[in-house]
Short mmCIF file of C-alpha atoms and ligand atoms in Angstrom, two decimals:
data_model
loop_
_atom_site.label_atom_id
_atom_site.label_comp_id
_atom_site.label_asym_id
_atom_site.label_seq_id
_atom_site.Cartn_x
_atom_site.Cartn_y
_atom_site.Cartn_z
CA UNK A 473 -90.87 53.50 34.65
CA UNK A 474 -89.26 49.85 34.15
CA UNK A 475 -89.33 46.75 36.20
CA UNK A 476 -87.38 43.37 37.15
CA UNK A 477 -87.07 40.54 38.64
CA UNK A 478 -84.30 39.50 39.86
CA UNK A 479 -82.44 36.52 42.77
CA UNK A 480 -82.44 38.25 46.09
CA UNK A 481 -80.22 37.64 48.60
CA UNK A 482 -81.36 39.74 51.63
CA UNK A 483 -85.10 40.65 52.83
CA UNK A 484 -84.89 44.71 52.90
CA UNK A 485 -85.65 47.70 51.05
CA UNK A 486 -83.22 50.41 48.97
CA UNK A 487 -83.79 53.49 47.37
CA UNK A 488 -81.33 55.82 45.69
CA UNK A 489 -79.11 56.56 42.59
CA UNK A 490 -77.80 52.98 40.39
CA UNK A 491 -73.89 53.87 39.94
CA UNK A 492 -73.24 51.35 36.26
CA UNK A 493 -68.96 50.75 37.20
CA UNK A 494 -68.39 49.07 34.12
CA UNK A 495 -64.95 46.85 34.39
CA UNK A 496 -62.05 47.16 32.92
CA UNK A 497 -60.98 44.81 30.00
CA UNK A 498 -57.90 44.10 28.40
CA UNK A 499 -58.13 44.17 25.36
CA UNK A 500 -54.96 45.53 23.62
CA UNK A 501 -55.49 47.69 20.68
CA UNK A 502 -52.70 47.62 17.36
CA UNK A 503 -51.59 50.93 16.88
CA UNK A 504 -49.11 52.45 14.23
CA UNK A 505 -46.52 54.62 15.67
CA UNK A 506 -44.26 56.81 14.10
CA UNK A 507 -41.21 57.07 16.22
CA UNK A 508 -39.69 53.75 17.60
CA UNK A 509 -36.78 54.93 19.82
CA UNK A 510 -39.60 57.09 21.62
CA UNK A 511 -41.74 53.63 22.03
CA UNK A 512 -38.39 51.99 23.26
CA UNK A 513 -37.88 54.04 25.22
CA UNK A 514 -41.54 54.00 27.18
CA UNK A 515 -41.44 50.24 27.21
CA UNK A 516 -38.58 50.52 29.13
CA UNK A 517 -39.17 52.61 31.28
CA UNK A 518 -42.59 50.99 32.32
CA UNK A 519 -40.71 47.44 32.28
CA UNK A 520 -38.01 49.66 34.71
CA UNK A 521 -41.36 50.37 36.57
CA UNK A 522 -42.39 47.25 36.52
CA UNK A 523 -39.33 45.30 37.82
CA UNK A 524 -39.77 48.10 40.72
CA UNK A 525 -42.92 47.09 41.30
CA UNK A 526 -42.02 42.92 41.83
CA UNK A 527 -38.97 44.10 43.83
CA UNK A 528 -40.66 45.16 47.03
CA UNK A 529 -43.32 42.62 46.55
CA UNK A 530 -40.68 40.13 46.51
CA UNK A 531 -39.07 41.81 49.69
CA UNK A 532 -42.49 41.52 51.00
CA UNK A 533 -42.39 38.03 50.96
CA UNK A 534 -38.97 37.12 51.83
CA UNK A 535 -39.85 39.14 55.44
CA UNK A 536 -43.11 37.43 55.22
CA UNK A 537 -43.58 33.88 54.23
CA UNK A 538 -39.62 33.18 53.35
CA UNK A 539 -37.88 32.19 49.72
CA UNK A 540 -41.20 29.14 49.54
CA UNK A 541 -43.87 32.25 48.64
CA UNK A 542 -41.49 34.32 47.43
CA UNK A 543 -39.63 32.05 44.65
CA UNK A 544 -42.38 33.01 41.92
CA UNK A 545 -41.91 36.88 42.71
CA UNK A 546 -37.95 35.72 41.68
CA UNK A 547 -38.78 33.76 39.02
CA UNK A 548 -41.77 37.05 37.51
CA UNK A 549 -38.64 38.77 37.18
CA UNK A 550 -35.98 36.70 35.83
CA UNK A 551 -38.33 36.26 33.45
CA UNK A 552 -38.96 39.89 32.34
CA UNK A 553 -35.47 40.41 31.85
CA UNK A 554 -34.76 37.79 29.72
CA UNK A 555 -32.71 38.41 26.40
CA UNK A 556 -35.45 36.31 23.83
CA UNK A 557 -38.80 38.34 24.93
CA UNK A 558 -36.99 40.91 25.67
CA UNK A 559 -35.70 40.97 21.88
CA UNK A 560 -38.84 39.62 20.53
CA UNK A 561 -40.97 42.96 21.54
CA UNK A 562 -38.21 45.63 20.90
CA UNK A 563 -38.22 43.48 17.19
CA UNK A 564 -42.16 43.22 16.98
CA UNK A 565 -41.66 47.28 17.79
CA UNK A 566 -39.32 48.15 15.59
CA UNK A 567 -40.21 46.02 12.07
CA UNK A 568 -43.83 46.36 12.34
CA UNK A 569 -43.82 49.69 13.46
CA UNK A 570 -46.58 49.26 16.61
CA UNK A 571 -47.05 50.75 20.03
CA UNK A 572 -45.35 48.52 22.19
CA UNK A 573 -48.57 46.85 24.52
CA UNK A 574 -49.27 45.28 21.30
CA UNK A 575 -45.73 43.64 21.01
CA UNK A 576 -45.66 43.07 24.60
CA UNK A 577 -49.18 41.14 23.96
CA UNK A 578 -47.94 39.07 20.75
CA UNK A 579 -44.75 38.94 22.80
CA UNK A 580 -46.57 36.54 25.62
CA UNK A 581 -49.04 35.33 23.39
CA UNK A 582 -46.09 33.37 21.59
CA UNK A 583 -44.17 32.62 24.27
CA UNK A 584 -46.75 30.99 26.22
CA UNK A 585 -47.63 28.96 23.26
CA UNK A 586 -44.18 27.41 23.33
CA UNK A 587 -43.84 26.93 26.72
CA UNK A 588 -48.01 24.74 26.50
CA UNK A 589 -46.17 22.64 23.97
CA UNK A 590 -43.42 21.55 25.79
CA UNK A 591 -43.40 18.25 27.33
CA UNK A 592 -41.99 18.78 30.54
CA UNK A 593 -44.38 19.76 32.86
CA UNK A 594 -42.24 22.44 34.44
CA UNK A 595 -41.79 24.11 31.27
CA UNK A 596 -45.76 23.84 30.95
CA UNK A 597 -46.48 25.63 33.84
CA UNK A 598 -44.51 29.12 32.65
CA UNK A 599 -46.74 29.65 30.08
CA UNK A 600 -49.49 31.11 32.22
CA UNK A 601 -45.98 33.10 33.96
CA UNK A 602 -45.05 34.59 30.88
CA UNK A 603 -49.06 35.22 30.21
CA UNK A 604 -48.30 36.97 34.12
CA UNK A 605 -45.55 39.19 33.25
CA UNK A 606 -46.85 39.70 30.37
CA UNK A 607 -50.20 41.76 31.83
CA UNK A 608 -47.95 43.47 34.57
CA UNK A 609 -46.02 45.45 32.09
CA UNK A 610 -49.65 46.18 29.38
CA UNK A 611 -50.51 48.13 32.83
CA UNK A 612 -47.26 49.91 33.58
CA UNK A 613 -47.87 51.22 29.67
CA UNK A 614 -51.01 52.04 29.97
CA UNK A 615 -51.65 52.82 33.51
CA UNK A 616 -55.02 51.25 33.29
CA UNK A 617 -56.33 50.56 36.53
CA UNK A 618 -59.91 51.16 36.69
CA UNK A 619 -60.86 52.05 40.36
CA UNK A 620 -64.75 53.02 41.42
CA UNK A 621 -65.22 56.72 42.61
CA UNK A 622 -68.73 56.50 44.31
CA UNK A 623 -68.84 59.85 46.01
CA UNK A 624 -72.32 59.12 47.97
CA UNK A 625 -75.53 56.91 48.91
CA UNK A 626 -75.38 54.56 45.17
CA UNK A 627 -76.47 50.95 43.81
CA UNK A 628 -73.86 49.86 42.73
CA UNK A 629 -74.57 47.96 39.42
CA UNK A 630 -72.33 45.51 37.58
CA UNK A 631 -72.08 42.94 35.29
CA UNK A 632 -70.40 40.29 38.51
CA UNK A 633 -67.96 40.88 41.25
CA UNK A 634 -65.39 39.07 42.89
CA UNK A 635 -65.44 38.74 46.57
CA UNK A 636 -62.07 39.98 46.63
CA UNK A 637 -63.56 42.87 44.79
CA UNK A 638 -66.42 42.92 47.40
CA UNK A 639 -64.57 43.61 50.94
CA UNK A 640 -63.33 46.60 49.31
CA UNK A 641 -65.87 48.00 48.37
CA UNK A 642 -66.56 51.76 50.23
CA UNK A 643 -69.34 50.24 52.05
CA UNK A 644 -70.25 53.03 53.52
CA UNK A 645 -71.58 54.18 49.61
CA UNK A 646 -73.74 50.63 49.08
CA UNK A 647 -76.76 51.19 49.62
CA UNK A 648 -77.02 47.83 47.23
CA UNK A 649 -76.51 45.98 44.68
CA UNK A 650 -77.10 44.10 41.05
CA UNK A 651 -75.09 42.70 39.54
CA UNK A 652 -75.49 40.04 36.50
CA UNK A 653 -74.15 37.20 37.15
CA UNK A 654 -73.63 34.91 40.20
CA UNK A 655 -75.27 32.51 42.66
CA UNK A 656 -77.57 33.61 45.48
CA UNK A 657 -75.00 30.73 47.80
CA UNK A 658 -71.82 32.48 46.29
CA UNK A 659 -69.21 34.49 48.63
CA UNK A 660 -70.23 37.92 47.14
CA UNK A 661 -73.61 37.71 48.08
CA UNK A 662 -72.82 35.65 51.84
CA UNK A 663 -70.48 39.10 51.99
CA UNK A 664 -73.56 41.22 51.12
CA UNK A 665 -76.44 39.39 53.89
CA UNK A 666 -73.28 39.96 56.15
CA UNK A 667 -73.53 43.89 55.80
CA UNK A 668 -77.10 43.33 55.83
CA UNK A 669 -77.74 44.79 52.10
CA UNK A 670 -79.62 44.08 49.77
CA UNK A 671 -78.53 42.76 46.15
CA UNK A 672 -80.09 40.92 43.52
CA UNK A 673 -78.52 38.02 40.73
CA UNK A 674 -79.56 38.94 37.42
CA UNK A 675 -80.13 42.10 36.70
CA UNK A 676 -77.97 43.32 33.77
CA UNK A 677 -77.81 46.73 33.50
CA UNK A 678 -75.91 49.10 31.57
CA UNK A 679 -74.36 52.62 31.46
CA UNK A 680 -77.47 53.82 29.88
CA UNK A 681 -79.09 53.43 33.61
CA UNK A 682 -76.38 55.30 35.08
CA UNK A 683 -77.47 58.07 37.34
CA UNK A 684 -81.22 56.41 36.75
CA UNK A 685 -83.29 56.82 40.14
CA UNK A 686 -84.14 53.04 41.69
CA UNK A 687 -85.97 51.03 44.29
CA UNK A 688 -84.88 47.41 45.27
CA UNK A 689 -87.27 45.42 46.94
CA UNK A 690 -85.46 42.66 48.53
CA UNK A 691 -88.10 40.79 50.03
CA UNK A 692 -90.18 40.48 46.05
CA UNK A 693 -86.74 39.84 44.08
CA UNK A 694 -87.33 43.40 42.55
CA UNK A 695 -85.38 46.37 40.69
CA UNK A 696 -87.19 49.31 40.21
CA UNK A 697 -86.10 51.37 37.46
CA UNK A 698 -87.00 56.14 37.30
CA UNK A 699 -90.03 55.07 39.73
CA UNK A 700 -92.76 57.33 39.65
CA UNK A 701 -93.16 59.39 42.33
CA UNK A 702 -96.52 57.27 43.53
CA UNK A 703 -94.26 53.84 43.25
CA UNK A 704 -91.59 55.95 45.46
CA UNK A 705 -93.85 57.67 47.84
CA UNK A 706 -94.80 54.31 48.51
CA UNK A 707 -91.65 52.48 48.68
CA UNK A 708 -90.65 55.51 50.65
CA UNK A 709 -92.93 54.10 53.68
CA UNK A 710 -92.28 50.38 53.30
CA UNK A 711 -88.84 51.35 54.21
CA UNK A 712 -89.71 53.53 57.17
CA UNK A 713 -92.30 50.58 58.29
CA UNK A 714 -88.73 47.86 58.15
CA UNK A 715 -87.31 50.13 59.95
CA UNK A 716 -89.68 50.49 62.80
CA UNK A 717 -89.92 46.98 62.60
CA UNK A 718 -85.92 46.83 63.79
CA UNK A 719 -86.68 49.13 66.38
CA UNK A 720 -88.89 46.79 67.84
CA UNK A 721 -86.29 44.08 67.20
CA UNK A 722 -84.41 46.25 70.08
CA UNK A 723 -86.45 44.40 72.72
CA UNK A 724 -84.67 41.26 72.34
CA UNK A 725 -81.27 43.10 72.96
CA UNK A 726 -79.47 41.53 75.85
CA UNK A 727 -81.99 38.44 76.15
CA UNK A 728 -80.66 35.11 77.01
CA UNK A 729 -80.98 33.08 73.24
CA UNK A 730 -83.56 30.40 75.37
CA UNK A 731 -86.27 28.28 73.85
CA UNK A 732 -89.82 27.97 75.38
CA UNK A 733 -89.13 25.64 78.01
CA UNK A 734 -86.19 27.04 78.33
CA UNK A 735 -82.45 25.52 76.72
CA UNK A 736 -80.02 27.39 76.37
CA UNK A 737 -78.78 28.46 72.71
CA UNK A 738 -76.01 30.11 71.05
CA UNK A 739 -77.29 32.75 68.94
CA UNK A 740 -73.57 33.68 67.44
CA UNK A 741 -73.16 35.56 64.02
CA UNK A 742 -69.96 35.52 61.09
CA UNK A 743 -67.95 38.26 59.95
CA UNK A 744 -65.50 38.29 57.16
CA UNK A 745 -63.36 41.75 58.46
CA UNK A 746 -62.90 44.05 61.61
CA UNK A 747 -65.71 46.53 59.94
CA UNK A 748 -68.13 43.42 60.23
CA UNK A 749 -67.74 43.38 64.43
CA UNK A 750 -69.97 47.07 64.49
CA UNK A 751 -72.90 44.62 63.59
CA UNK A 752 -72.78 41.82 66.03
CA UNK A 753 -72.17 44.34 68.31
CA UNK A 754 -75.13 46.54 67.52
CA UNK A 755 -77.61 43.27 66.88
CA UNK A 756 -76.61 41.40 70.24
CA UNK A 757 -74.47 38.30 69.22
CA UNK A 758 -73.37 35.69 71.86
CA UNK A 759 -70.11 35.69 69.81
CA UNK A 760 -68.11 35.32 66.27
CA UNK A 761 -69.47 31.65 65.23
CA UNK A 762 -67.43 32.36 62.17
CA UNK A 763 -64.60 34.53 61.46
CA UNK A 764 -63.95 33.90 57.50
CA UNK A 765 -60.57 35.17 57.68
CA UNK A 766 -59.53 35.09 54.47
CA UNK A 767 -61.14 38.10 53.65
CA UNK A 768 -58.21 39.48 55.43
CA UNK A 769 -56.18 38.38 52.68
CA UNK A 770 -58.44 39.07 49.74
CA UNK A 771 -58.61 42.38 51.13
CA UNK A 772 -54.72 42.61 50.72
CA UNK A 773 -52.35 42.90 47.78
CA UNK A 774 -49.92 41.04 49.06
CA UNK A 775 -49.61 37.93 51.81
CA UNK A 776 -51.20 40.09 55.61
CA UNK A 777 -48.27 40.33 57.77
CA UNK A 778 -48.39 38.36 61.23
CA UNK A 779 -48.27 41.42 62.72
CA UNK A 780 -51.07 42.99 60.48
CA UNK A 781 -52.65 39.80 61.22
CA UNK A 782 -52.40 40.01 65.32
CA UNK A 783 -53.77 43.73 64.82
CA UNK A 784 -56.46 41.98 63.55
CA UNK A 785 -57.86 39.60 65.64
CA UNK A 786 -56.86 41.43 69.04
CA UNK A 787 -58.92 44.39 67.50
CA UNK A 788 -62.15 41.97 66.94
CA UNK A 789 -61.15 40.15 70.75
CA UNK A 790 -60.64 43.30 72.79
CA UNK A 791 -64.14 44.48 70.93
CA UNK A 792 -66.19 41.78 71.57
CA UNK A 793 -65.42 41.72 75.19
CA UNK A 794 -64.67 38.49 76.45
CA UNK A 795 -67.42 36.87 73.82
CA UNK A 796 -66.55 33.69 72.01
CA UNK A 797 -64.68 34.88 68.11
CA UNK A 798 -64.44 31.55 66.82
CA UNK A 799 -61.92 32.00 63.63
CA UNK A 800 -61.80 30.35 60.62
CA UNK A 801 -58.47 29.36 59.43
CA UNK A 802 -58.11 30.54 55.71
CA UNK A 803 -60.15 29.42 52.98
CA UNK A 804 -59.18 31.18 49.65
CA UNK A 805 -59.16 28.99 46.82
CA UNK A 806 -62.12 28.47 44.72
CA UNK A 807 -63.85 31.37 43.79
CA UNK A 808 -62.03 33.26 46.88
CA UNK A 809 -58.60 34.53 44.72
CA UNK A 810 -55.96 36.47 45.88
CA UNK A 811 -53.41 36.58 42.85
CA UNK A 812 -50.48 36.46 44.36
CA UNK A 813 -51.39 33.17 46.40
CA UNK A 814 -50.31 32.01 42.77
CA UNK A 815 -52.74 29.10 42.37
CA UNK A 816 -52.21 27.04 39.37
CA UNK A 817 -55.52 27.26 37.41
CA UNK A 818 -57.77 24.18 37.87
CA UNK A 819 -60.65 22.49 35.94
CA UNK A 820 -62.66 22.03 39.34
CA UNK A 821 -61.80 24.48 41.47
CA UNK A 822 -64.06 23.89 43.89
CA UNK A 823 -62.53 20.05 44.26
CA UNK A 824 -58.97 21.73 44.59
CA UNK A 825 -55.85 23.03 46.01
CA UNK A 826 -57.86 25.60 48.51
CA UNK A 827 -58.65 26.09 52.50
CA UNK A 828 -56.96 23.57 54.74
CA UNK A 829 -55.14 21.81 51.67
CA UNK A 830 -53.21 25.10 50.83
CA UNK A 831 -52.17 25.51 54.92
CA UNK A 832 -51.19 21.73 54.67
CA UNK A 833 -49.31 22.17 51.94
CA UNK A 834 -48.00 26.60 52.36
CA UNK A 835 -46.91 25.15 56.03
CA UNK A 836 -44.99 28.74 56.20
CA UNK A 837 -48.41 30.76 55.41
CA UNK A 838 -50.01 28.38 57.72
CA UNK A 839 -48.42 29.07 60.33
CA UNK A 840 -47.67 32.87 60.48
CA UNK A 841 -51.59 32.56 60.53
CA UNK A 842 -51.31 30.12 64.31
CA UNK A 843 -49.14 32.75 65.38
CA UNK A 844 -50.77 36.15 65.02
CA UNK A 845 -53.80 33.46 66.24
CA UNK A 846 -52.39 32.76 68.89
CA UNK A 847 -50.80 35.68 70.21
CA UNK A 848 -53.88 37.96 69.75
CA UNK A 849 -55.83 34.72 72.74
CA UNK A 850 -54.47 36.75 75.11
CA UNK A 851 -57.31 39.08 74.83
CA UNK A 852 -60.35 37.34 74.99
CA UNK A 853 -62.10 33.88 74.56
CA UNK A 854 -60.70 33.02 71.46
CA UNK A 855 -61.31 29.47 68.95
CA UNK A 856 -59.83 28.02 66.69
CA UNK A 857 -61.13 26.35 63.10
CA UNK A 858 -60.38 24.47 60.25
CA UNK A 859 -61.83 24.06 56.84
CA UNK A 860 -62.40 21.53 54.16
CA UNK A 861 -61.59 18.58 56.38
CA UNK A 862 -62.08 15.71 55.14
CA UNK A 863 -59.45 12.99 57.38
CA UNK A 864 -57.76 12.08 60.53
CA UNK A 865 -54.72 12.97 59.22
CA UNK A 866 -55.07 16.72 58.39
CA UNK A 867 -56.90 17.15 62.04
CA UNK A 868 -53.50 15.27 63.40
CA UNK A 869 -50.56 17.17 61.09
CA UNK A 870 -53.03 20.25 62.41
CA UNK A 871 -52.12 19.78 65.98
CA UNK A 872 -48.85 19.07 65.06
CA UNK A 873 -48.00 22.48 63.36
CA UNK A 874 -50.23 24.07 65.86
CA UNK A 875 -47.90 22.62 68.69
CA UNK A 876 -44.78 23.12 67.23
CA UNK A 877 -45.81 27.01 66.48
CA UNK A 878 -46.75 27.15 70.43
CA UNK A 879 -43.17 25.82 71.39
CA UNK A 880 -41.61 28.58 69.19
CA UNK A 881 -43.72 30.65 71.21
CA UNK A 882 -42.86 29.64 74.16
CA UNK A 883 -39.20 30.08 73.10
CA UNK A 884 -39.86 33.43 72.51
CA UNK A 885 -41.31 34.33 76.07
CA UNK A 886 -44.77 35.18 73.47
CA UNK A 887 -47.82 34.81 75.36
CA UNK A 888 -50.91 32.14 73.81
CA UNK A 889 -53.77 30.59 75.87
CA UNK A 890 -54.61 27.22 75.39
CA UNK A 891 -57.81 27.46 73.03
CA UNK A 892 -60.22 25.36 71.72
CA UNK A 893 -60.30 24.44 68.45
CA UNK A 894 -62.60 22.49 65.83
CA UNK A 895 -63.12 21.44 63.21
CA UNK A 896 -65.87 22.64 59.97
CA UNK A 897 -67.91 19.71 58.99
CA UNK A 898 -68.44 20.81 54.85
CA UNK A 899 -67.51 17.34 52.88
CA UNK A 900 -70.40 14.57 53.63
CA UNK A 901 -66.17 12.30 54.03
CA UNK A 902 -66.21 14.78 57.39
CA UNK A 903 -69.47 13.71 58.62
CA UNK A 904 -68.89 9.74 57.34
CA UNK A 905 -65.47 9.52 59.59
CA UNK A 906 -67.65 12.62 62.55
CA UNK A 907 -66.90 10.39 65.17
CA UNK A 908 -63.26 9.48 64.76
CA UNK A 909 -62.70 13.27 64.62
CA UNK A 910 -65.23 14.89 66.99
CA UNK A 911 -62.19 12.49 69.19
CA UNK A 912 -59.67 14.80 68.21
CA UNK A 913 -60.97 18.87 68.53
CA UNK A 914 -63.22 20.26 71.19
CA UNK A 915 -65.87 21.44 69.04
CA UNK A 916 -68.17 21.12 64.82
CA UNK A 917 -69.59 23.81 63.19
CA UNK A 918 -70.89 23.16 59.96
CA UNK A 919 -70.80 24.49 57.29
CA UNK A 920 -73.76 23.53 54.82
CA UNK A 921 -72.50 25.73 51.68
CA UNK A 922 -70.25 23.31 51.20
CA UNK A 923 -71.83 20.78 52.43
CA UNK A 924 -74.82 21.09 50.03
CA UNK A 925 -72.89 21.79 46.69
CA UNK A 926 -70.66 18.93 47.40
CA UNK A 927 -73.67 16.51 48.89
CA UNK A 928 -76.09 17.60 46.09
CA UNK A 929 -73.28 17.97 43.21
CA UNK A 930 -74.51 21.87 42.63
CA UNK A 931 -72.03 23.80 42.47
CA UNK A 932 -72.51 26.10 45.06
CA UNK A 933 -71.41 28.74 42.10
CA UNK A 934 -73.61 27.90 39.56
CA UNK A 935 -76.23 29.90 38.79
CA UNK A 936 -78.13 27.66 36.17
CA UNK A 937 -78.54 24.82 38.66
CA UNK A 938 -81.39 26.57 40.96
CA UNK A 939 -84.08 24.32 40.12
CA UNK A 940 -82.02 21.35 41.45
CA UNK A 941 -80.75 23.26 44.13
CA UNK A 942 -82.56 22.01 47.51
CA UNK A 943 -81.37 23.84 50.17
CA UNK A 944 -83.88 21.15 52.74
CA UNK A 945 -82.87 17.96 50.97
CA UNK A 946 -83.02 15.61 53.25
CA UNK A 947 -79.48 13.73 53.10
CA UNK A 948 -78.78 17.55 54.16
CA UNK A 949 -80.44 16.93 57.01
CA UNK A 950 -79.79 14.05 57.77
CA UNK A 951 -76.32 14.40 57.54
CA UNK A 952 -76.56 17.22 59.95
CA UNK A 953 -78.28 15.40 62.96
CA UNK A 954 -75.67 12.38 62.50
CA UNK A 955 -72.83 15.20 63.06
CA UNK A 956 -74.98 16.54 65.78
CA UNK A 957 -75.47 12.99 67.44
CA UNK A 958 -71.56 11.72 67.17
CA UNK A 959 -69.75 15.27 68.26
CA UNK A 960 -72.69 15.02 71.39
CA UNK A 961 -71.67 10.50 71.86
CA UNK A 962 -67.82 12.48 72.48
CA UNK A 963 -69.58 15.42 74.46
CA UNK A 964 -68.22 18.47 72.40
CA UNK A 965 -71.22 20.68 71.39
CA UNK A 966 -71.94 20.83 67.59
CA UNK A 967 -72.76 24.47 65.53
CA UNK A 968 -74.35 25.56 61.99
CA UNK A 969 -72.38 28.51 60.50
CA UNK A 970 -73.56 27.68 57.06
CA UNK A 971 -76.41 29.99 55.33
CA UNK A 972 -78.61 27.22 56.49
CA UNK A 973 -78.49 28.55 60.11
CA UNK A 974 -80.70 32.10 59.18
CA UNK A 975 -83.17 29.62 57.61
CA UNK A 976 -86.43 30.10 59.80
CA UNK A 977 -88.20 27.18 58.71
CA UNK A 978 -85.46 24.91 59.83
CA UNK A 979 -84.65 26.09 63.18
CA UNK A 980 -87.89 24.06 65.70
CA UNK A 981 -86.01 20.67 63.15
CA UNK A 982 -82.33 22.16 64.16
CA UNK A 983 -83.18 22.54 67.80
CA UNK A 984 -84.94 19.62 68.46
CA UNK A 985 -81.88 17.42 66.77
CA UNK A 986 -80.05 19.25 69.76
CA UNK A 987 -78.02 21.84 67.81
CA UNK A 988 -76.07 23.66 70.38
CA UNK A 989 -74.99 26.56 68.24
CA UNK A 990 -75.72 29.09 64.93
CA UNK A 991 -73.98 31.51 63.84
CA UNK A 992 -75.76 34.15 61.03
CA UNK A 993 -75.54 36.87 59.50
CA UNK A 994 -75.56 40.16 62.23
CA UNK A 995 -78.99 40.98 61.02
CA UNK A 996 -81.18 37.66 61.94
CA UNK A 997 -79.16 37.05 65.33
CA UNK A 998 -82.27 39.68 66.57
CA UNK A 999 -85.25 37.50 64.66
CA UNK A 1000 -83.99 34.42 65.37
CA UNK A 1001 -83.82 34.70 69.05
CA UNK A 1002 -87.73 35.66 68.56
CA UNK A 1003 -88.07 32.59 66.99
CA UNK A 1004 -85.89 30.57 69.09
CA UNK A 1005 -87.71 31.78 72.21
CA UNK A 1006 -91.47 30.28 70.83
CA UNK A 1007 -89.74 27.17 70.25
CA UNK A 1008 -90.49 23.97 72.93
CA UNK A 1009 -87.00 21.14 72.88
CA UNK A 1010 -89.63 18.23 72.41
CA UNK A 1011 -93.03 19.59 71.95
C1 PEP B 602 -69.99 26.67 54.75
O1 PEP B 602 -69.69 26.34 53.54
O2 PEP B 602 -71.01 26.45 54.90
C2 PEP B 602 -69.21 27.81 55.23
C3 PEP B 602 -69.80 28.63 55.84
O3 PEP B 602 -67.99 28.57 55.13
P1 PEP B 602 -68.02 29.40 53.25
O4 PEP B 602 -69.26 29.90 52.77
O5 PEP B 602 -66.96 30.28 53.92
O6 PEP B 602 -67.26 28.76 52.63
MG1 MG B 603 -67.36 26.62 53.04
#
């Protein structure tokens, strides 16, 4: 029996076998080839396959986001057919008698260095494009696409999981996960909480651990490998008790969330996709306070179409049967990356081109999403909120774009409702101008995850800063209070949808500040309803 300690993300127990997943390593090995002509033919067919893939992506992008979104794919197709690039690959194969993968990787590196050294900024930007097409060609040559094949419920162990990888996991086969790297406030951690599964960070297992029986004790942040029969039995009992307690909380279902002195609090849940709605209903949340719509984009290999998005939002609205569904518009960027957005690598992505900044710089993408949301508004009670706002002009611009989309829908006789709009308060700038923002919108939802990182200057992804990270920092609590007061002065409601909303040590303080809504991972709804029932607003 071995025991490890990590940082816990969700307090629950999981018992099952370890599935170790080694991420694909894009290393290219130089190999000698005897038949040079056969190698060149192999390269030619891989290039055709890669070009076909690009053509499909191009057609889809043209249909969905128009010329500007498709332009980059066209550039990649042209680069893949470039004579100098192809000659270099052909020459390396012939002169050095080596495999095509090696010739492509070498050519890609040489061309990227050449572009990077140019004066012109536009030409410099071609360096990442040439590396990108070379990577695509290498994949086509080696046919690598490592997939996780979890055949039974397992505890997944790996080095790191990006949010885009986490959303693609088969949740019916996932008991828990363990990663070597990551932080407790990352989006991967948030996803685990939304799914209600235990996860531990900071434990590095290896392929030698694959298949070993394991226990995750989320309450204590412990992983036990190959437990003795006695320990296993002990944890099976604890798990049964955990189930019993969950069962007891069921008595809170169907009840309104009221403080002891009768003030109603909206207790909503956070979701990332349609699959999470089952958890929202099972835990009887009063609505959805944060639908992180970017996960729709992260699950896809290309921009989700208006139709695809419409169907998703409609299904969520219908399943919620009239209860409020607050859809947050695309918050991509920083740790949430989808390759097809072709976002440039940034030194400081958390402060870079992300969220509303992408939507306002690429309005075709934004308008597609707004159209889909407005169309879905006919099927329930939908509200829209906008992430990462820092200035009043942004919300004014958003309202202009929204008005354009509404006019286009009216023109085409497509019905929609006038939905509530709100902003996320997740930058110190938004807090400081919340008096002005409150005049523009119907509600505020405080995103404490980002508000904490920007206020304390602590990167939420950086696992080495946890000793400086104070989730209860007075600066943050004062900012929340200021936002609530400014919102109430303009008669709009104010909620919290960041992870802090579920922090039971702060619930009383939030309620006394006058917070109107708390939106949390589904599994926290019933425990919070119980706790709120014990709080006096003016005690
Ligand atoms: C937040 O920042 O608190 C928030 C709710 O948004 P996200 O965690 O998706 O950045
Ligand atoms: Mg945020």
